[in-house]
Amino acid sequence: MEKEMRLEQSTSKSAVSPRTVWRISGAIIAFLIGSGFASGQEIFQFFTVYGYKGIMGSIIATVIFCLVSGILVNYGFSHLKNQDRETNNPYTYYLGKYFGKFMQWYTPFFAFLINIVMISGAGATMNQYFGLDSRVGTVLMTIFVTATALLGLSKLIDIISLLGPLTVVFSLLIAILTLVQNPGNFLQAEQAIQATENVPFGAGNNMAFWLLGGILFVAYNIVAGVPFMTKLGLEVQNKKRSMD
């Protein structure tokens, strides 16, 4: 009887929880989506400007995002629970002593700059859509960011894990409606881009750089996400959940 109970407990611990997978993946999606995605500028500069090949770039970026996110979450599950300074630092663990130390100091500075841009973007959005003083949106966003951070990691994950999937659903709905209403424009999109002057390219300045655009999109987005994703590993109970 005791042996059966132990077996049942072991099975329950190793089983994949759909709720945990949804929670972790939703939190990662919401964390990576910022004002650049919301405004459409990221997608335009890193994928759309490369025409139909940009679709291939977006697929490659998605695959890389999944792999890197899984590696980082699994690292958090496997290493952050111990007290070994050599293994509980993801930067030195993956990048070596010197470059890892540089990235350890550079990442908070980079995240701080991103936070400034996001807060400023909130002020500009309030001004454009509602005609309010941009300082109103800036102050409100600052309050929301501070309050969310004070809730702690677990509550933060609970909140943004709901926002990530919703953002994906709404983005897909908008894309589908746009294609249905303007099918002809989609067929002529590449010609329109080539005929436009001063188009901002995310990577190289011609259609041949679609692959580099997809890789760079992941590279600059993942930098600020390393501390967050590794901490997410503490929220899972077994290795299988951290990799799904």
Tab-separated table of C-alpha atoms in Angstrom:
chain	number	residue	atom	x	y	z
A	1	MET	CA	0.000	0.000	0.000
A	2	GLU	CA	2.755	2.439	0.966
A	3	LYS	CA	4.658	1.547	-2.200
A	4	GLU	CA	1.575	2.347	-4.321
A	5	MET	CA	1.129	5.694	-2.547
A	6	ARG	CA	4.757	6.623	-3.170
A	7	LEU	CA	4.399	5.644	-6.819
A	8	GLU	CA	1.260	7.779	-7.145
A	9	GLN	CA	2.982	10.782	-5.562
A	10	SER	CA	6.003	10.376	-7.829
A	11	THR	CA	3.756	10.202	-10.901
A	12	SER	CA	1.847	13.327	-9.890
A	13	LYS	CA	5.071	15.276	-9.406
A	14	SER	CA	6.450	14.274	-12.802
A	15	ALA	CA	3.182	14.825	-14.690
A	16	VAL	CA	2.850	17.888	-16.887
A	17	SER	CA	0.347	20.400	-15.590
A	18	PRO	CA	-1.424	22.254	-18.429
A	19	ARG	CA	-2.080	25.130	-16.022
A	20	THR	CA	1.631	25.472	-15.238
A	21	VAL	CA	2.603	25.325	-18.910
A	22	TRP	CA	-0.040	27.944	-19.747
A	23	ARG	CA	1.076	30.128	-16.837
A	24	ILE	CA	4.771	30.045	-17.686
A	25	SER	CA	4.396	30.398	-21.458
A	26	GLY	CA	1.838	33.188	-21.065
A	27	ALA	CA	4.177	35.067	-18.741
A	28	ILE	CA	7.070	34.766	-21.227
A	29	ILE	CA	4.929	36.011	-24.118
A	30	ALA	CA	3.618	38.972	-22.129
A	31	PHE	CA	7.106	39.857	-20.909
A	32	LEU	CA	8.580	39.884	-24.421
A	33	ILE	CA	5.770	41.924	-25.966
A	34	GLY	CA	6.425	45.642	-25.611
A	35	SER	CA	5.511	48.958	-27.133
A	36	GLY	CA	7.438	48.131	-30.307
A	37	PHE	CA	5.234	45.102	-30.928
A	38	ALA	CA	2.073	46.979	-29.919
A	39	SER	CA	2.794	49.799	-32.359
A	40	GLY	CA	3.709	47.363	-35.129
A	41	GLN	CA	7.168	48.874	-35.612
A	42	GLU	CA	9.088	45.762	-34.500
A	43	ILE	CA	7.181	43.465	-36.825
A	44	PHE	CA	7.461	45.935	-39.689
A	45	GLN	CA	11.195	46.582	-39.357
A	46	PHE	CA	12.337	43.021	-38.666
A	47	PHE	CA	9.911	41.020	-40.835
A	48	THR	CA	7.507	42.957	-43.064
A	49	VAL	CA	10.199	44.981	-44.863
A	50	TYR	CA	11.719	41.725	-46.141
A	51	GLY	CA	8.574	40.809	-48.019
A	52	TYR	CA	7.307	37.241	-48.088
A	53	LYS	CA	10.668	36.000	-46.813
A	54	GLY	CA	9.915	37.923	-43.636
A	55	ILE	CA	7.305	35.260	-42.867
A	56	MET	CA	10.086	32.667	-42.889
A	57	GLY	CA	12.118	34.949	-40.637
A	58	SER	CA	9.243	35.153	-38.170
A	59	ILE	CA	8.961	31.362	-38.076
A	60	ILE	CA	12.691	31.026	-37.392
A	61	ALA	CA	12.458	33.690	-34.672
A	62	THR	CA	9.564	31.794	-33.063
A	63	VAL	CA	11.551	28.553	-33.006
A	64	ILE	CA	14.597	30.281	-31.486
A	65	PHE	CA	12.426	32.012	-28.885
A	66	CYS	CA	10.947	28.652	-27.848
A	67	LEU	CA	14.356	26.969	-27.598
A	68	VAL	CA	16.069	29.784	-25.691
A	69	SER	CA	13.119	30.287	-23.342
A	70	GLY	CA	13.013	26.577	-22.563
A	71	ILE	CA	16.771	26.505	-21.897
A	72	LEU	CA	16.597	29.503	-19.550
A	73	VAL	CA	13.570	28.246	-17.604
A	74	ASN	CA	15.166	24.829	-17.267
A	75	TYR	CA	18.382	26.489	-16.067
A	76	GLY	CA	16.415	28.290	-13.367
A	77	PHE	CA	14.824	25.039	-12.259
A	78	SER	CA	18.127	23.151	-12.211
A	79	HIS	CA	20.550	25.725	-10.784
A	80	LEU	CA	18.955	28.662	-8.961
A	81	LYS	CA	17.890	26.556	-5.985
A	82	ASN	CA	21.484	25.860	-4.979
A	83	GLN	CA	23.981	28.207	-3.359
A	84	ASP	CA	26.887	27.683	-5.748
A	85	ARG	CA	27.807	31.100	-7.155
A	86	GLU	CA	29.429	29.541	-10.197
A	87	THR	CA	26.265	27.771	-11.309
A	88	ASN	CA	23.479	30.072	-10.110
A	89	ASN	CA	24.590	32.930	-12.366
A	90	PRO	CA	23.218	32.332	-15.893
A	91	TYR	CA	25.546	34.880	-17.489
A	92	THR	CA	28.841	33.375	-16.319
A	93	TYR	CA	27.410	29.860	-16.706
A	94	TYR	CA	26.699	30.301	-20.422
A	95	LEU	CA	28.998	33.160	-21.457
A	96	GLY	CA	32.100	32.621	-19.363
A	97	LYS	CA	33.696	34.627	-16.601
A	98	TYR	CA	34.481	37.903	-18.365
A	99	PHE	CA	31.765	38.360	-20.990
A	100	GLY	CA	29.248	36.889	-18.562
A	101	LYS	CA	30.231	39.445	-15.927
A	102	PHE	CA	29.871	42.230	-18.494
A	103	MET	CA	26.364	41.059	-19.451
A	104	GLN	CA	25.445	40.730	-15.783
A	105	TRP	CA	26.081	44.460	-15.318
A	106	TYR	CA	24.867	45.535	-18.748
A	107	THR	CA	21.457	43.809	-18.599
A	108	PRO	CA	19.981	45.877	-15.694
A	109	PHE	CA	21.129	49.060	-17.450
A	110	PHE	CA	19.548	47.857	-20.708
A	111	ALA	CA	16.321	46.947	-18.889
A	112	PHE	CA	16.268	50.385	-17.240
A	113	LEU	CA	16.464	52.063	-20.641
A	114	ILE	CA	13.672	49.847	-21.966
A	115	ASN	CA	11.550	50.770	-18.952
A	116	ILE	CA	12.028	54.463	-19.730
A	117	VAL	CA	10.923	53.928	-23.333
A	118	MET	CA	7.869	51.920	-22.222
A	119	ILE	CA	6.775	54.535	-19.700
A	120	SER	CA	7.279	57.323	-22.229
A	121	GLY	CA	5.285	55.318	-24.759
A	122	ALA	CA	2.386	55.084	-22.312
A	123	GLY	CA	2.361	58.869	-22.000
A	124	ALA	CA	2.390	59.312	-25.780
A	125	THR	CA	-0.433	56.776	-26.176
A	126	MET	CA	-2.663	58.600	-23.669
A	127	ASN	CA	-1.995	61.843	-25.503
A	128	GLN	CA	-2.709	60.462	-28.981
A	129	TYR	CA	-5.859	58.496	-28.165
A	130	PHE	CA	-7.452	60.551	-25.402
A	131	GLY	CA	-5.893	63.980	-25.781
A	132	LEU	CA	-4.547	63.947	-22.226
A	133	ASP	CA	-1.287	65.461	-21.126
A	134	SER	CA	1.452	62.897	-21.804
A	135	ARG	CA	2.587	63.257	-18.208
A	136	VAL	CA	-0.689	61.669	-17.071
A	137	GLY	CA	0.047	58.425	-18.900
A	138	THR	CA	3.646	58.493	-17.733
A	139	VAL	CA	2.649	58.835	-14.083
A	140	LEU	CA	-0.062	56.164	-14.350
A	141	MET	CA	2.286	53.668	-15.995
A	142	THR	CA	4.949	54.362	-13.371
A	143	ILE	CA	2.414	53.622	-10.633
A	144	PHE	CA	1.269	50.409	-12.335
A	145	VAL	CA	4.848	49.199	-12.877
A	146	THR	CA	5.822	49.928	-9.281
A	147	ALA	CA	2.696	48.301	-7.841
A	148	THR	CA	3.137	45.193	-9.995
A	149	ALA	CA	6.783	44.832	-8.998
A	150	LEU	CA	5.893	45.107	-5.300
A	151	LEU	CA	3.476	42.183	-5.620
A	152	GLY	CA	6.393	39.770	-6.056
A	153	LEU	CA	7.332	37.295	-8.767
A	154	SER	CA	4.486	34.829	-8.236
A	155	LYS	CA	1.737	37.468	-8.423
A	156	LEU	CA	3.480	39.118	-11.360
A	157	ILE	CA	3.411	35.825	-13.255
A	158	ASP	CA	-0.273	35.353	-12.419
A	159	ILE	CA	-1.100	38.773	-13.840
A	160	ILE	CA	0.923	38.786	-17.052
A	161	SER	CA	0.308	35.093	-17.830
A	162	LEU	CA	-3.268	36.111	-18.685
A	163	LEU	CA	-2.188	39.060	-20.819
A	164	GLY	CA	0.163	37.077	-23.071
A	165	PRO	CA	-2.396	34.659	-24.586
A	166	LEU	CA	-4.967	37.454	-24.909
A	167	THR	CA	-2.473	39.526	-26.877
A	168	VAL	CA	-1.796	36.589	-29.197
A	169	VAL	CA	-5.530	35.993	-29.762
A	170	PHE	CA	-6.252	39.639	-30.539
A	171	SER	CA	-3.213	39.882	-32.833
A	172	LEU	CA	-4.383	36.835	-34.797
A	173	LEU	CA	-7.930	38.215	-35.054
A	174	ILE	CA	-6.644	41.536	-36.376
A	175	ALA	CA	-4.401	39.746	-38.884
A	176	ILE	CA	-7.248	37.537	-40.123
A	177	LEU	CA	-9.663	40.460	-40.461
A	178	THR	CA	-7.037	42.467	-42.330
A	179	LEU	CA	-6.416	39.630	-44.791
A	180	VAL	CA	-10.120	39.036	-45.343
A	181	GLN	CA	-10.891	42.704	-45.929
A	182	ASN	CA	-7.799	43.487	-48.023
A	183	PRO	CA	-6.689	40.338	-49.874
A	184	GLY	CA	-5.421	42.331	-52.866
A	185	ASN	CA	-3.182	44.527	-50.753
A	186	PHE	CA	-1.465	41.447	-49.312
A	187	LEU	CA	-0.561	40.216	-52.785
A	188	GLN	CA	0.958	43.594	-53.637
A	189	ALA	CA	2.687	44.173	-50.290
A	190	GLU	CA	6.197	43.238	-51.430
A	191	GLN	CA	6.020	45.498	-54.483
A	192	ALA	CA	4.771	48.357	-52.309
A	193	ILE	CA	7.699	47.952	-49.900
A	194	GLN	CA	10.260	47.880	-52.702
A	195	ALA	CA	8.763	51.050	-54.194
A	196	THR	CA	8.881	52.920	-50.876
A	197	GLU	CA	11.867	55.098	-50.045
A	198	ASN	CA	13.547	55.388	-46.638
A	199	VAL	CA	12.084	52.147	-45.301
A	200	PRO	CA	13.589	51.310	-41.860
A	201	PHE	CA	15.215	47.876	-41.986
A	202	GLY	CA	15.782	46.000	-38.727
A	203	ALA	CA	18.910	44.287	-40.059
A	204	GLY	CA	20.429	44.799	-43.527
A	205	ASN	CA	18.969	47.280	-46.001
A	206	ASN	CA	17.720	44.834	-48.628
A	207	MET	CA	15.567	41.714	-48.936
A	208	ALA	CA	18.559	39.359	-48.541
A	209	PHE	CA	18.811	40.030	-44.805
A	210	TRP	CA	15.510	38.394	-43.762
A	211	LEU	CA	17.293	35.615	-41.826
A	212	LEU	CA	19.501	38.082	-39.942
A	213	GLY	CA	16.409	40.144	-39.148
A	214	GLY	CA	14.755	37.147	-37.467
A	215	ILE	CA	17.879	36.327	-35.451
A	216	LEU	CA	18.463	39.921	-34.324
A	217	PHE	CA	14.818	40.226	-33.300
A	218	VAL	CA	15.335	37.386	-30.838
A	219	ALA	CA	18.768	38.614	-29.738
A	220	TYR	CA	17.756	42.062	-28.588
A	221	ASN	CA	14.448	40.941	-27.076
A	222	ILE	CA	15.949	38.114	-25.049
A	223	VAL	CA	18.617	40.224	-23.300
A	224	ALA	CA	16.317	41.798	-20.725
A	225	GLY	CA	14.364	38.559	-20.388
A	226	VAL	CA	17.214	36.394	-19.069
A	227	PRO	CA	16.744	37.221	-15.340
A	228	PHE	CA	12.969	36.889	-15.601
A	229	MET	CA	12.964	33.579	-17.477
A	230	THR	CA	15.518	31.959	-15.189
A	231	LYS	CA	13.453	33.007	-12.168
A	232	LEU	CA	10.439	31.359	-13.793
A	233	GLY	CA	12.259	28.055	-13.325
A	234	LEU	CA	11.598	28.349	-9.597
A	235	GLU	CA	7.867	28.231	-10.316
A	236	VAL	CA	7.896	24.707	-11.789
A	237	GLN	CA	8.049	21.427	-9.899
A	238	ASN	CA	9.889	19.195	-12.346
A	239	LYS	CA	12.193	19.354	-15.339
A	240	LYS	CA	9.575	18.211	-17.857
A	241	ARG	CA	7.354	21.181	-17.056
A	242	SER	CA	10.265	23.578	-17.407
A	243	MET	CA	10.965	22.377	-20.953
A	244	ASP	CA	7.365	22.189	-22.276
